[in-house]
Amino acid sequence: MSSAELLLSVRDLRISFGAVEAVRGLSFDVHEGEVLAVVGESGAGKSLTARALLGIPPREATVTGSVRLGADELVGASRSVRTALWGRRVALVPQDALSLLSPVHQVADQLAAAVRSVGRVSRKEARARSVAALEEVGIAPDKARAYPHEFSGGMRQRAVIAMAMLHRPNLVIADEPTTAQDPETQKQVLDLLASRTGAAGAALVLVTHDLATVREHADRMLVMYAGRLVEAGPVAEVFERPRAPYTAGLLASVPGPVAPGPVAHKRRLPAIAGAPPAPTDLPPGCAFQPRCPLADATRCRTEQPEPEAHDGRTVACHRWRELTDNPAELFLESV
Ligand SMILES: Nc1ncnc2c1ncn2[C@@H]1O[C@H](COP(=O)(O)OP(=O)(O)OP(=O)(O)O)[C@@H](O)[C@H]1O
Ligand SMILES: [Mg+2]
């Protein structure tokens, strides 16, 4: 919701490992209460970006640029600043719930300990809040004594959602929060995540490969490729008329009513031939040009496109104005 207040502002974020740059100058905003989906093929830099938003990049990474959450700068922040933000202002729902839940403590005890880690709360009160938080995500009080391994995968994800929401953060980062689950559970967990963050007025940054989920739950989307922004804008507009060929290719790979144009009637397609480049082996010019059906022989192959903002949308492509009404066709011909 672009009329809402700015919550998080990322500017020229760069994350590198030695001489290899994996996130290469990323800028975007998140507004209060909005759901921003981050999409792009494997290796695009989505998880590294998510970690930078949480102030926990890999130890061996060099991070530059700016990640501003309200008045606080996360890039280069001291441990005490990060600890103060963690859980209270920004919280994580990870891909693997067991990375946050200890196997040797009862689930409700772990939430109670998290309650007591912030502010002075009696054991009894912490326990009561923990049980109530679990109940809010559909875990009955009689299950609160269970250990994580006694929960199903879906229940563990519910428990980490409850944990993330305990201190009413303004921002929740979910990095592929349902990849390990069956489709039915995935849907339930995502619905729950969206409804819990929505009810609390928290913004959600949702990293996902599932474009149907993006369409259903996100307000805006950020498309990444090889560590850069390719396109960003309101979900309905991007789905209706993608501007970057890469976005068009991603959307063309989605079966059924999610895809624009005639692709809806075709089988699922590996829409974009080839694979993204490794950060160690980037092509000259636009990183997508070797796979792009619209790339020209000159500018696209020599000059990296910079993000341009036009009417509430951002695109980084030299040829976006040339994209046809039905860009999915470009990719149908190419496979
Ligand atoms: N600790 C690290 N050391 C070196 N390179 C890394 C490290 N972490 C990530 N990278 C590289 O950075 C790039 C981006 O990684 P990242 O995990 O952010 O991708 P992703 O978009 O989350 O992919 P996926 O969809 O597979 O989760 C990859 O090429 C990866 O190999
Ligand atoms: Mg990832």
mmCIF file of C-alpha atoms and ligand atoms in Angstrom:
data_model
loop_
_atom_site.group_PDB
_atom_site.id
_atom_site.type_symbol
_atom_site.label_atom_id
_atom_site.label_comp_id
_atom_site.label_asym_id
_atom_site.label_seq_id
_atom_site.Cartn_x
_atom_site.Cartn_y
_atom_site.Cartn_z
ATOM 1 C CA MET A 1 0.000 0.000 0.000
ATOM 2 C CA SER A 2 2.077 2.838 -1.282
ATOM 3 C CA SER A 3 0.128 5.518 0.596
ATOM 4 C CA ALA A 4 1.242 3.976 3.908
ATOM 5 C CA GLU A 5 4.297 5.166 5.796
ATOM 6 C CA LEU A 6 7.730 4.013 4.748
ATOM 7 C CA LEU A 7 8.924 1.253 7.064
ATOM 8 C CA LEU A 8 12.067 -0.126 5.491
ATOM 9 C CA SER A 9 14.310 1.422 2.923
ATOM 10 C CA VAL A 10 17.057 -0.508 1.144
ATOM 11 C CA ARG A 11 19.584 1.475 -0.892
ATOM 12 C CA ASP A 12 22.374 0.164 -3.082
ATOM 13 C CA LEU A 13 22.680 -3.012 -1.034
ATOM 14 C CA ARG A 14 25.728 -5.024 -2.018
ATOM 15 C CA ILE A 15 26.717 -8.365 -0.533
ATOM 16 C CA SER A 16 29.992 -9.901 -1.567
ATOM 17 C CA PHE A 17 32.237 -12.804 -0.720
ATOM 18 C CA GLY A 18 35.802 -11.772 -1.416
ATOM 19 C CA ALA A 19 35.850 -10.411 -4.978
ATOM 20 C CA VAL A 20 32.523 -12.074 -5.850
ATOM 21 C CA GLU A 21 29.466 -9.876 -5.574
ATOM 22 C CA ALA A 22 26.232 -11.841 -5.075
ATOM 23 C CA VAL A 23 23.844 -8.921 -4.408
ATOM 24 C CA ARG A 24 24.801 -6.056 -6.699
ATOM 25 C CA GLY A 25 23.244 -2.731 -5.862
ATOM 26 C CA LEU A 26 19.684 -3.442 -4.794
ATOM 27 C CA SER A 27 17.268 -0.658 -3.811
ATOM 28 C CA PHE A 28 13.640 -0.980 -2.744
ATOM 29 C CA ASP A 29 11.181 0.144 -0.074
ATOM 30 C CA VAL A 30 8.683 -1.636 2.150
ATOM 31 C CA HIS A 31 5.730 0.303 3.508
ATOM 32 C CA GLU A 32 3.912 -0.307 6.754
ATOM 33 C CA GLY A 33 1.528 -3.238 6.622
ATOM 34 C CA GLU A 34 2.257 -4.262 3.033
ATOM 35 C CA VAL A 35 3.124 -7.702 1.723
ATOM 36 C CA LEU A 36 6.139 -7.600 -0.591
ATOM 37 C CA ALA A 37 6.926 -10.812 -2.471
ATOM 38 C CA VAL A 38 10.521 -11.380 -3.571
ATOM 39 C CA VAL A 39 10.817 -13.738 -6.530
ATOM 40 C CA GLY A 40 13.480 -14.938 -8.944
ATOM 41 C CA GLU A 41 15.244 -18.157 -9.810
ATOM 42 C CA SER A 42 17.640 -19.962 -7.518
ATOM 43 C CA GLY A 43 20.806 -17.986 -6.786
ATOM 44 C CA ALA A 44 19.209 -14.575 -7.466
ATOM 45 C CA GLY A 45 20.231 -13.370 -3.990
ATOM 46 C CA LYS A 46 16.828 -13.542 -2.305
ATOM 47 C CA SER A 47 18.004 -15.268 0.872
ATOM 48 C CA LEU A 48 21.079 -13.069 1.188
ATOM 49 C CA THR A 49 18.817 -10.030 0.880
ATOM 50 C CA ALA A 50 16.408 -11.456 3.471
ATOM 51 C CA ARG A 51 19.301 -11.972 5.870
ATOM 52 C CA ALA A 52 20.511 -8.417 5.340
ATOM 53 C CA LEU A 53 17.015 -7.151 6.222
ATOM 54 C CA LEU A 54 17.262 -9.100 9.467
ATOM 55 C CA GLY A 55 20.750 -7.764 10.151
ATOM 56 C CA ILE A 56 22.230 -11.272 10.037
ATOM 57 C CA PRO A 57 24.253 -11.666 6.824
ATOM 58 C CA PRO A 58 26.652 -14.633 6.639
ATOM 59 C CA ARG A 59 29.739 -14.012 8.763
ATOM 60 C CA GLU A 60 32.044 -14.183 5.744
ATOM 61 C CA ALA A 61 30.029 -11.654 3.703
ATOM 62 C CA THR A 62 30.894 -7.991 3.170
ATOM 63 C CA VAL A 63 27.758 -5.851 3.148
ATOM 64 C CA THR A 64 27.611 -2.243 1.945
ATOM 65 C CA GLY A 65 24.828 0.198 1.182
ATOM 66 C CA SER A 66 21.959 0.902 3.505
ATOM 67 C CA VAL A 67 19.113 -1.048 5.110
ATOM 68 C CA ARG A 68 17.114 1.388 7.179
ATOM 69 C CA LEU A 69 14.321 0.199 9.452
ATOM 70 C CA GLY A 70 12.687 3.365 10.743
ATOM 71 C CA ALA A 71 15.528 5.346 12.286
ATOM 72 C CA ASP A 72 17.857 2.360 12.595
ATOM 73 C CA GLU A 73 20.582 1.433 10.122
ATOM 74 C CA LEU A 74 21.135 -2.325 9.937
ATOM 75 C CA VAL A 75 24.194 -2.394 7.685
ATOM 76 C CA GLY A 76 27.176 -2.395 9.997
ATOM 77 C CA ALA A 77 24.945 -2.193 13.104
ATOM 78 C CA SER A 78 26.439 -3.294 16.399
ATOM 79 C CA ARG A 79 25.308 -6.495 17.997
ATOM 80 C CA SER A 80 23.402 -4.589 20.669
ATOM 81 C CA VAL A 81 21.430 -2.618 18.076
ATOM 82 C CA ARG A 82 20.600 -5.801 16.198
ATOM 83 C CA THR A 83 19.592 -7.632 19.347
ATOM 84 C CA ALA A 84 17.296 -4.787 20.326
ATOM 85 C CA LEU A 85 15.545 -4.932 16.948
ATOM 86 C CA TRP A 86 15.434 -8.672 16.673
ATOM 87 C CA GLY A 87 11.993 -10.103 17.404
ATOM 88 C CA ARG A 88 10.567 -6.760 18.438
ATOM 89 C CA ARG A 89 10.811 -4.767 15.222
ATOM 90 C CA VAL A 90 11.763 -7.438 12.707
ATOM 91 C CA ALA A 91 11.208 -11.183 12.987
ATOM 92 C CA LEU A 92 11.971 -14.235 10.897
ATOM 93 C CA VAL A 93 9.840 -17.137 9.742
ATOM 94 C CA PRO A 94 12.460 -19.502 8.329
ATOM 95 C CA GLN A 95 12.183 -22.242 5.738
ATOM 96 C CA ASP A 96 13.035 -24.854 8.316
ATOM 97 C CA ALA A 97 11.226 -24.412 11.648
ATOM 98 C CA LEU A 98 13.779 -26.668 13.337
ATOM 99 C CA SER A 99 16.429 -24.031 12.725
ATOM 100 C CA LEU A 100 14.623 -21.868 15.303
ATOM 101 C CA LEU A 101 13.091 -24.486 17.612
ATOM 102 C CA SER A 102 15.294 -26.414 19.983
ATOM 103 C CA PRO A 103 14.617 -30.160 19.905
ATOM 104 C CA VAL A 104 15.129 -30.575 23.652
ATOM 105 C CA HIS A 105 12.522 -28.158 25.018
ATOM 106 C CA GLN A 106 8.747 -28.206 24.922
ATOM 107 C CA VAL A 107 7.360 -25.861 22.301
ATOM 108 C CA ALA A 108 5.367 -23.764 24.777
ATOM 109 C CA ASP A 109 8.432 -23.423 27.019
ATOM 110 C CA GLN A 110 10.421 -22.060 24.085
ATOM 111 C CA LEU A 111 7.789 -19.423 23.387
ATOM 112 C CA ALA A 112 7.600 -18.609 27.092
ATOM 113 C CA ALA A 113 11.381 -18.152 27.183
ATOM 114 C CA ALA A 114 11.084 -15.790 24.200
ATOM 115 C CA VAL A 115 8.406 -13.809 26.072
ATOM 116 C CA ARG A 116 10.667 -13.511 29.108
ATOM 117 C CA SER A 117 13.654 -12.457 26.995
ATOM 118 C CA VAL A 118 11.909 -9.119 26.455
ATOM 119 C CA GLY A 119 10.816 -7.232 29.547
ATOM 120 C CA ARG A 120 10.011 -8.453 33.051
ATOM 121 C CA VAL A 121 7.342 -11.106 32.969
ATOM 122 C CA SER A 122 6.626 -13.797 35.559
ATOM 123 C CA ARG A 123 6.997 -17.438 34.566
ATOM 124 C CA LYS A 124 3.300 -17.992 34.927
ATOM 125 C CA GLU A 125 2.406 -14.978 32.808
ATOM 126 C CA ALA A 126 4.956 -15.958 30.136
ATOM 127 C CA ARG A 127 3.522 -19.456 30.035
ATOM 128 C CA ALA A 128 -0.008 -18.092 29.672
ATOM 129 C CA ARG A 129 1.048 -15.789 26.807
ATOM 130 C CA SER A 130 2.864 -18.625 25.111
ATOM 131 C CA VAL A 131 -0.180 -20.912 25.263
ATOM 132 C CA ALA A 132 -2.411 -18.080 24.017
ATOM 133 C CA ALA A 133 -0.023 -17.330 21.123
ATOM 134 C CA LEU A 134 -0.050 -20.993 20.117
ATOM 135 C CA GLU A 135 -3.831 -21.065 20.319
ATOM 136 C CA GLU A 136 -3.959 -18.099 17.935
ATOM 137 C CA VAL A 137 -2.204 -20.179 15.301
ATOM 138 C CA GLY A 138 -4.483 -23.157 15.865
ATOM 139 C CA ILE A 139 -2.361 -25.209 18.276
ATOM 140 C CA ALA A 140 -4.580 -26.344 21.147
ATOM 141 C CA PRO A 141 -3.397 -25.893 24.777
ATOM 142 C CA ASP A 142 -3.191 -29.672 25.301
ATOM 143 C CA LYS A 143 -0.465 -29.774 22.606
ATOM 144 C CA ALA A 144 1.642 -27.107 24.314
ATOM 145 C CA ARG A 145 3.681 -29.688 26.273
ATOM 146 C CA ALA A 146 4.809 -31.402 23.091
ATOM 147 C CA TYR A 147 8.365 -31.290 21.765
ATOM 148 C CA PRO A 148 9.027 -30.045 18.222
ATOM 149 C CA HIS A 149 9.547 -33.568 16.857
ATOM 150 C CA GLU A 150 6.075 -34.510 18.080
ATOM 151 C CA PHE A 151 4.591 -31.833 15.832
ATOM 152 C CA SER A 152 3.885 -32.244 12.121
ATOM 153 C CA GLY A 153 5.864 -29.976 9.774
ATOM 154 C CA GLY A 154 2.825 -27.745 9.387
ATOM 155 C CA MET A 155 2.389 -27.426 13.167
ATOM 156 C CA ARG A 156 6.056 -26.541 13.580
ATOM 157 C CA GLN A 157 5.659 -23.778 10.981
ATOM 158 C CA ARG A 158 2.596 -22.543 12.901
ATOM 159 C CA ALA A 159 4.644 -22.498 16.084
ATOM 160 C CA VAL A 160 7.406 -20.404 14.487
ATOM 161 C CA ILE A 161 4.773 -18.015 13.129
ATOM 162 C CA ALA A 162 3.445 -17.675 16.698
ATOM 163 C CA MET A 163 7.010 -17.105 17.893
ATOM 164 C CA ALA A 164 7.681 -14.474 15.201
ATOM 165 C CA MET A 165 4.531 -12.565 16.155
ATOM 166 C CA LEU A 166 5.079 -12.696 19.954
ATOM 167 C CA HIS A 167 6.490 -9.183 20.287
ATOM 168 C CA ARG A 168 4.363 -7.610 17.566
ATOM 169 C CA PRO A 169 7.169 -6.816 15.105
ATOM 170 C CA ASN A 170 6.534 -4.207 12.374
ATOM 171 C CA LEU A 171 8.225 -6.399 9.816
ATOM 172 C CA VAL A 172 8.231 -10.157 9.299
ATOM 173 C CA ILE A 173 10.654 -11.786 6.874
ATOM 174 C CA ALA A 174 9.600 -15.212 5.597
ATOM 175 C CA ASP A 175 12.102 -17.015 3.376
ATOM 176 C CA GLU A 176 10.300 -19.821 1.545
ATOM 177 C CA PRO A 177 8.362 -20.615 4.701
ATOM 178 C CA THR A 178 6.497 -23.601 3.280
ATOM 179 C CA THR A 179 8.855 -25.341 0.893
ATOM 180 C CA ALA A 180 9.143 -28.437 3.075
ATOM 181 C CA GLN A 181 5.365 -29.018 3.255
ATOM 182 C CA ASP A 182 2.765 -30.742 1.106
ATOM 183 C CA PRO A 183 0.585 -28.391 -1.008
ATOM 184 C CA GLU A 184 -2.399 -28.474 1.351
ATOM 185 C CA THR A 185 -0.245 -27.571 4.373
ATOM 186 C CA GLN A 186 1.610 -24.939 2.344
ATOM 187 C CA LYS A 187 -1.617 -23.166 1.639
ATOM 188 C CA GLN A 188 -2.754 -23.313 5.267
ATOM 189 C CA VAL A 189 0.572 -22.019 6.559
ATOM 190 C CA LEU A 190 0.662 -19.149 4.041
ATOM 191 C CA ASP A 191 -2.932 -18.190 4.758
ATOM 192 C CA LEU A 192 -2.087 -18.192 8.449
ATOM 193 C CA LEU A 193 1.085 -16.159 7.956
ATOM 194 C CA ALA A 194 -0.749 -13.564 5.874
ATOM 195 C CA SER A 195 -3.666 -13.359 8.290
ATOM 196 C CA ARG A 196 -1.504 -13.126 11.442
ATOM 197 C CA THR A 197 0.753 -10.431 10.003
ATOM 198 C CA GLY A 198 -2.264 -8.637 8.534
ATOM 199 C CA ALA A 199 -4.125 -8.714 11.858
ATOM 200 C CA ALA A 200 -1.070 -7.299 13.633
ATOM 201 C CA GLY A 201 -0.567 -4.599 10.974
ATOM 202 C CA ALA A 202 2.949 -5.925 10.302
ATOM 203 C CA ALA A 203 4.568 -5.758 6.880
ATOM 204 C CA LEU A 204 5.607 -9.073 5.379
ATOM 205 C CA VAL A 205 8.507 -9.713 3.034
ATOM 206 C CA LEU A 206 7.781 -13.095 1.523
ATOM 207 C CA VAL A 207 10.505 -14.865 -0.442
ATOM 208 C CA THR A 208 8.881 -17.516 -2.575
ATOM 209 C CA HIS A 209 9.074 -19.477 -5.815
ATOM 210 C CA ASP A 210 5.311 -19.876 -5.842
ATOM 211 C CA LEU A 211 3.779 -17.257 -8.116
ATOM 212 C CA ALA A 212 0.225 -18.345 -7.320
ATOM 213 C CA THR A 213 0.969 -17.427 -3.702
ATOM 214 C CA VAL A 214 2.371 -14.079 -4.808
ATOM 215 C CA ARG A 215 -0.790 -13.302 -6.695
ATOM 216 C CA GLU A 216 -3.002 -14.323 -3.817
ATOM 217 C CA HIS A 217 -1.178 -12.741 -0.888
ATOM 218 C CA ALA A 218 1.216 -9.983 -1.981
ATOM 219 C CA ASP A 219 0.561 -6.288 -2.617
ATOM 220 C CA ARG A 220 3.810 -5.639 -4.447
ATOM 221 C CA MET A 221 6.513 -7.824 -5.913
ATOM 222 C CA LEU A 222 10.241 -7.522 -6.454
ATOM 223 C CA VAL A 223 11.752 -9.629 -9.212
ATOM 224 C CA MET A 224 15.463 -10.368 -8.824
ATOM 225 C CA TYR A 225 17.968 -11.813 -11.245
ATOM 226 C CA ALA A 226 21.668 -12.388 -10.625
ATOM 227 C CA GLY A 227 21.728 -10.149 -7.560
ATOM 228 C CA ARG A 228 19.918 -7.196 -9.160
ATOM 229 C CA LEU A 229 16.407 -5.785 -9.347
ATOM 230 C CA VAL A 230 14.775 -6.617 -12.675
ATOM 231 C CA GLU A 231 11.299 -5.317 -11.979
ATOM 232 C CA ALA A 232 9.156 -4.139 -9.073
ATOM 233 C CA GLY A 233 5.572 -2.978 -8.810
ATOM 234 C CA PRO A 234 2.042 -3.748 -7.672
ATOM 235 C CA VAL A 235 1.305 -7.455 -8.113
ATOM 236 C CA ALA A 236 -1.874 -7.024 -10.165
ATOM 237 C CA GLU A 237 -0.119 -4.686 -12.617
ATOM 238 C CA VAL A 238 2.992 -6.799 -12.981
ATOM 239 C CA PHE A 239 0.935 -9.941 -13.627
ATOM 240 C CA GLU A 240 -1.335 -8.085 -16.034
ATOM 241 C CA ARG A 241 1.510 -6.584 -17.987
ATOM 242 C CA PRO A 242 5.070 -7.460 -17.056
ATOM 243 C CA ARG A 243 7.631 -4.988 -18.353
ATOM 244 C CA ALA A 244 10.863 -6.947 -18.150
ATOM 245 C CA PRO A 245 11.238 -9.971 -20.448
ATOM 246 C CA TYR A 246 12.546 -11.924 -17.462
ATOM 247 C CA THR A 247 9.359 -11.283 -15.505
ATOM 248 C CA ALA A 248 7.303 -12.299 -18.532
ATOM 249 C CA GLY A 249 9.248 -15.551 -18.742
ATOM 250 C CA LEU A 250 8.760 -16.313 -15.066
ATOM 251 C CA LEU A 251 5.027 -15.661 -15.298
ATOM 252 C CA ALA A 252 4.754 -17.742 -18.472
ATOM 253 C CA SER A 253 5.992 -20.754 -16.549
ATOM 254 C CA VAL A 254 2.965 -20.680 -14.270
ATOM 255 C CA PRO A 255 0.125 -22.930 -15.367
ATOM 256 C CA GLY A 256 -3.581 -22.180 -15.211
ATOM 257 C CA PRO A 257 -5.327 -18.892 -14.569
ATOM 258 C CA VAL A 258 -2.274 -17.269 -12.998
ATOM 259 C CA ALA A 259 -0.532 -16.871 -16.338
ATOM 260 C CA PRO A 260 -1.421 -13.976 -18.614
ATOM 261 C CA GLY A 261 -2.467 -14.609 -22.207
ATOM 262 C CA PRO A 262 -2.875 -17.910 -24.020
ATOM 263 C CA VAL A 263 -0.381 -19.735 -21.827
ATOM 264 C CA ALA A 264 -3.262 -20.401 -19.478
ATOM 265 C CA HIS A 265 -4.364 -23.193 -21.768
ATOM 266 C CA LYS A 266 -1.019 -24.837 -22.203
ATOM 267 C CA ARG A 267 0.798 -27.289 -20.016
ATOM 268 C CA ARG A 268 3.387 -26.090 -17.523
ATOM 269 C CA LEU A 269 6.441 -24.984 -19.433
ATOM 270 C CA PRO A 270 10.076 -24.550 -18.575
ATOM 271 C CA ALA A 271 9.525 -21.092 -19.947
ATOM 272 C CA ILE A 272 13.017 -19.673 -19.866
ATOM 273 C CA ALA A 273 15.620 -21.859 -21.521
ATOM 274 C CA GLY A 274 18.980 -22.164 -19.816
ATOM 275 C CA ALA A 275 19.992 -21.305 -16.268
ATOM 276 C CA PRO A 276 20.937 -18.119 -14.423
ATOM 277 C CA PRO A 277 24.652 -17.272 -14.259
ATOM 278 C CA ALA A 278 26.725 -17.846 -11.133
ATOM 279 C CA PRO A 279 27.949 -14.635 -9.479
ATOM 280 C CA THR A 280 31.468 -15.736 -10.426
ATOM 281 C CA ASP A 281 30.580 -15.922 -14.096
ATOM 282 C CA LEU A 282 28.384 -12.974 -15.060
ATOM 283 C CA PRO A 283 27.972 -12.162 -18.748
ATOM 284 C CA PRO A 284 28.784 -8.639 -19.980
ATOM 285 C CA GLY A 285 25.959 -6.116 -20.213
ATOM 286 C CA CYS A 286 22.588 -7.232 -18.870
ATOM 287 C CA ALA A 287 22.947 -10.399 -16.795
ATOM 288 C CA PHE A 288 19.838 -11.862 -18.458
ATOM 289 C CA GLN A 289 20.841 -11.160 -22.083
ATOM 290 C CA PRO A 290 22.164 -14.659 -22.960
ATOM 291 C CA ARG A 291 18.670 -16.057 -22.215
ATOM 292 C CA CYS A 292 16.599 -13.095 -23.345
ATOM 293 C CA PRO A 293 14.545 -13.434 -26.544
ATOM 294 C CA LEU A 294 14.472 -9.640 -26.844
ATOM 295 C CA ALA A 295 18.170 -8.886 -26.330
ATOM 296 C CA ASP A 296 19.800 -6.828 -29.059
ATOM 297 C CA ALA A 297 23.358 -7.248 -30.266
ATOM 298 C CA THR A 298 24.639 -3.949 -28.920
ATOM 299 C CA ARG A 299 23.419 -2.242 -25.763
ATOM 300 C CA CYS A 300 21.997 -5.338 -24.029
ATOM 301 C CA ARG A 301 25.285 -7.141 -24.511
ATOM 302 C CA THR A 302 27.522 -4.331 -23.307
ATOM 303 C CA GLU A 303 25.727 -2.062 -20.849
ATOM 304 C CA GLN A 304 24.100 -3.100 -17.588
ATOM 305 C CA PRO A 305 20.549 -1.654 -17.424
ATOM 306 C CA GLU A 306 19.806 0.541 -14.405
ATOM 307 C CA PRO A 307 16.393 0.525 -12.672
ATOM 308 C CA GLU A 308 14.039 3.186 -14.040
ATOM 309 C CA ALA A 309 10.888 4.275 -12.232
ATOM 310 C CA HIS A 310 7.727 4.997 -14.235
ATOM 311 C CA ASP A 311 4.220 5.379 -12.826
ATOM 312 C CA GLY A 312 4.686 3.422 -9.630
ATOM 313 C CA ARG A 313 6.706 0.658 -11.243
ATOM 314 C CA THR A 314 10.399 0.026 -11.639
ATOM 315 C CA VAL A 315 12.104 -1.856 -14.433
ATOM 316 C CA ALA A 316 15.737 -2.455 -15.339
ATOM 317 C CA CYS A 317 15.738 -3.422 -19.013
ATOM 318 C CA HIS A 318 17.005 -1.535 -22.083
ATOM 319 C CA ARG A 319 14.168 -2.877 -24.199
ATOM 320 C CA TRP A 320 11.141 -2.869 -21.914
ATOM 321 C CA ARG A 321 9.236 -0.531 -24.225
ATOM 322 C CA GLU A 322 9.610 -3.112 -27.006
ATOM 323 C CA LEU A 323 7.888 -5.861 -25.038
ATOM 324 C CA THR A 324 4.725 -6.904 -26.847
ATOM 325 C CA ASP A 325 1.198 -7.203 -25.462
ATOM 326 C CA ASN A 326 1.676 -10.901 -25.182
ATOM 327 C CA PRO A 327 5.246 -11.429 -24.058
ATOM 328 C CA ALA A 328 4.658 -15.035 -22.995
ATOM 329 C CA GLU A 329 4.731 -15.918 -26.701
ATOM 330 C CA LEU A 330 8.363 -14.911 -26.921
ATOM 331 C CA PHE A 331 9.178 -17.642 -24.485
ATOM 332 C CA LEU A 332 6.845 -20.235 -25.988
ATOM 333 C CA GLU A 333 8.781 -19.910 -29.230
ATOM 334 C CA SER A 334 12.091 -20.139 -27.492
ATOM 335 C CA VAL A 335 11.491 -23.575 -25.913
HETATM 336 N N1 LIG B 1 28.060 -17.932 2.370
HETATM 337 C C1 LIG B 1 28.225 -17.801 1.048
HETATM 338 N N2 LIG B 1 29.457 -17.840 0.476
HETATM 339 C C2 LIG B 1 29.621 -17.694 -0.859
HETATM 340 N N3 LIG B 1 28.603 -17.510 -1.732
HETATM 341 C C3 LIG B 1 27.367 -17.461 -1.223
HETATM 342 C C4 LIG B 1 27.105 -17.608 0.186
HETATM 343 N N4 LIG B 1 25.767 -17.522 0.392
HETATM 344 C C5 LIG B 1 25.220 -17.338 -0.840
HETATM 345 N N5 LIG B 1 26.180 -17.295 -1.792
HETATM 346 C C6 LIG B 1 25.936 -17.120 -3.243
HETATM 347 O O1 LIG B 1 25.151 -15.982 -3.438
HETATM 348 C C7 LIG B 1 24.184 -16.215 -4.468
HETATM 349 C C8 LIG B 1 22.805 -15.883 -3.957
HETATM 350 O O2 LIG B 1 22.465 -16.805 -2.944
HETATM 351 P P1 LIG B 1 21.033 -16.825 -2.237
HETATM 352 O O3 LIG B 1 21.059 -17.916 -1.247
HETATM 353 O O4 LIG B 1 20.695 -15.468 -1.747
HETATM 354 O O5 LIG B 1 20.077 -17.201 -3.472
HETATM 355 P P2 LIG B 1 18.473 -17.400 -3.463
HETATM 356 O O6 LIG B 1 17.916 -16.401 -4.408
HETATM 357 O O7 LIG B 1 17.982 -17.386 -2.068
HETATM 358 O O8 LIG B 1 18.323 -18.850 -4.123
HETATM 359 P P3 LIG B 1 17.285 -20.039 -3.773
HETATM 360 O O9 LIG B 1 16.048 -19.716 -4.548
HETATM 361 O O10 LIG B 1 17.970 -21.258 -4.287
HETATM 362 O O11 LIG B 1 17.077 -20.061 -2.294
HETATM 363 C C9 LIG B 1 24.346 -17.665 -4.895
HETATM 364 O O12 LIG B 1 25.093 -17.696 -6.084
HETATM 365 C C10 LIG B 1 25.118 -18.279 -3.769
HETATM 366 O O13 LIG B 1 25.946 -19.311 -4.235
HETATM 367 MG MG MG B 2 17.103 -18.795 -0.853
#
